[in-house]
Each structure stands twice: as structure tokens, then as C-alpha cells.
CSV table of C-alpha atoms in Angstrom, one decimal:
chain,number,residue,atom,x,y,z
A,18,MET,CA,28.3,162.7,129.4
A,19,GLU,CA,25.5,164.6,131.1
A,20,TYR,CA,21.8,164.5,130.8
A,21,SER,CA,18.7,166.5,131.8
A,22,THR,CA,15.1,165.4,131.6
A,23,LYS,CA,11.8,167.2,131.3
A,24,LYS,CA,8.2,166.3,131.0
A,25,LYS,CA,6.3,167.9,128.2
A,26,LYS,CA,5.2,171.4,129.3
A,27,GLY,CA,7.3,171.0,132.5
A,28,ALA,CA,10.6,172.5,133.7
A,29,ALA,CA,13.9,170.7,132.9
A,30,SER,CA,15.9,169.0,135.6
A,31,GLU,CA,19.4,170.1,136.5
A,32,TRP,CA,22.3,168.5,134.4
A,33,ALA,CA,23.5,165.3,136.0
A,34,GLU,CA,26.4,162.9,135.1
A,35,TYR,CA,25.2,159.9,133.2
A,36,THR,CA,26.1,156.7,135.2
A,37,GLY,CA,23.7,154.1,133.7
A,38,PRO,CA,20.4,153.3,132.0
A,39,LEU,CA,17.5,155.7,132.6
A,40,GLU,CA,13.9,154.8,132.9
A,41,VAL,CA,11.6,157.3,131.2
A,42,ASP,CA,8.0,157.3,130.0
A,43,ALA,CA,6.8,158.5,126.6
A,44,LYS,CA,6.2,162.0,127.9
A,45,THR,CA,9.8,162.6,128.9
A,46,VAL,CA,12.4,164.4,126.8
A,47,VAL,CA,16.0,163.5,127.6
A,48,SER,CA,18.7,166.1,126.7
A,49,ILE,CA,22.2,164.8,126.3
A,50,ARG,CA,25.6,166.7,126.1
A,51,ALA,CA,29.2,165.7,126.3
A,52,VAL,CA,31.7,167.7,128.5
A,53,ASP,CA,35.4,167.0,128.3
A,54,SER,CA,38.0,167.5,131.0
A,55,ALA,CA,38.9,171.0,129.7
A,56,GLY,CA,35.2,172.1,130.2
A,57,ASN,CA,34.3,172.1,126.5
A,58,VAL,CA,30.6,171.3,126.1
A,59,SER,CA,29.1,169.8,123.0
A,60,GLU,CA,25.8,170.7,121.4
A,61,VAL,CA,22.7,169.4,123.2
A,62,VAL,CA,20.8,166.5,121.6
A,63,GLU,CA,17.2,165.8,122.6
A,64,VAL,CA,15.7,162.4,122.4
A,65,THR,CA,12.4,160.8,123.3
A,66,ARG,CA,11.4,157.1,123.6
A,67,LYS,CA,9.9,157.3,120.1
A,68,THR,CA,13.3,158.3,118.6
A,69,LEU,CA,15.1,155.6,120.5
A,70,ARG,CA,13.3,152.7,118.7
């Protein structure tokens, strides 16, 4: 699993391997994708703190 973060109206970070909980504020969008050992990549899902309740 990989994630990328971005602040609203800002540039997205590079994709990073998910290794544990993330601390984000209400202005951060987290993009998540799955990558398998063959290199297949899932669709990207974006979440915010509001959608995680």
C-alpha cells in the first residue's frame, strides 16, 4: 500500500510506502493506492479527515 498527501491548493507529495498511522490535519488530502509484487497498481482513492469519521 502506498500513500501521497497534499494540502488543499498545494502540490502532492511523492508516493511512499504505508508503514503506520499518519497524522494529518483537516486541510490534508490523503491519496491511497495498492501495488502488488507484479507491479499492478489499483485505482487511487482520496480521503480526508471528514470522510474518515
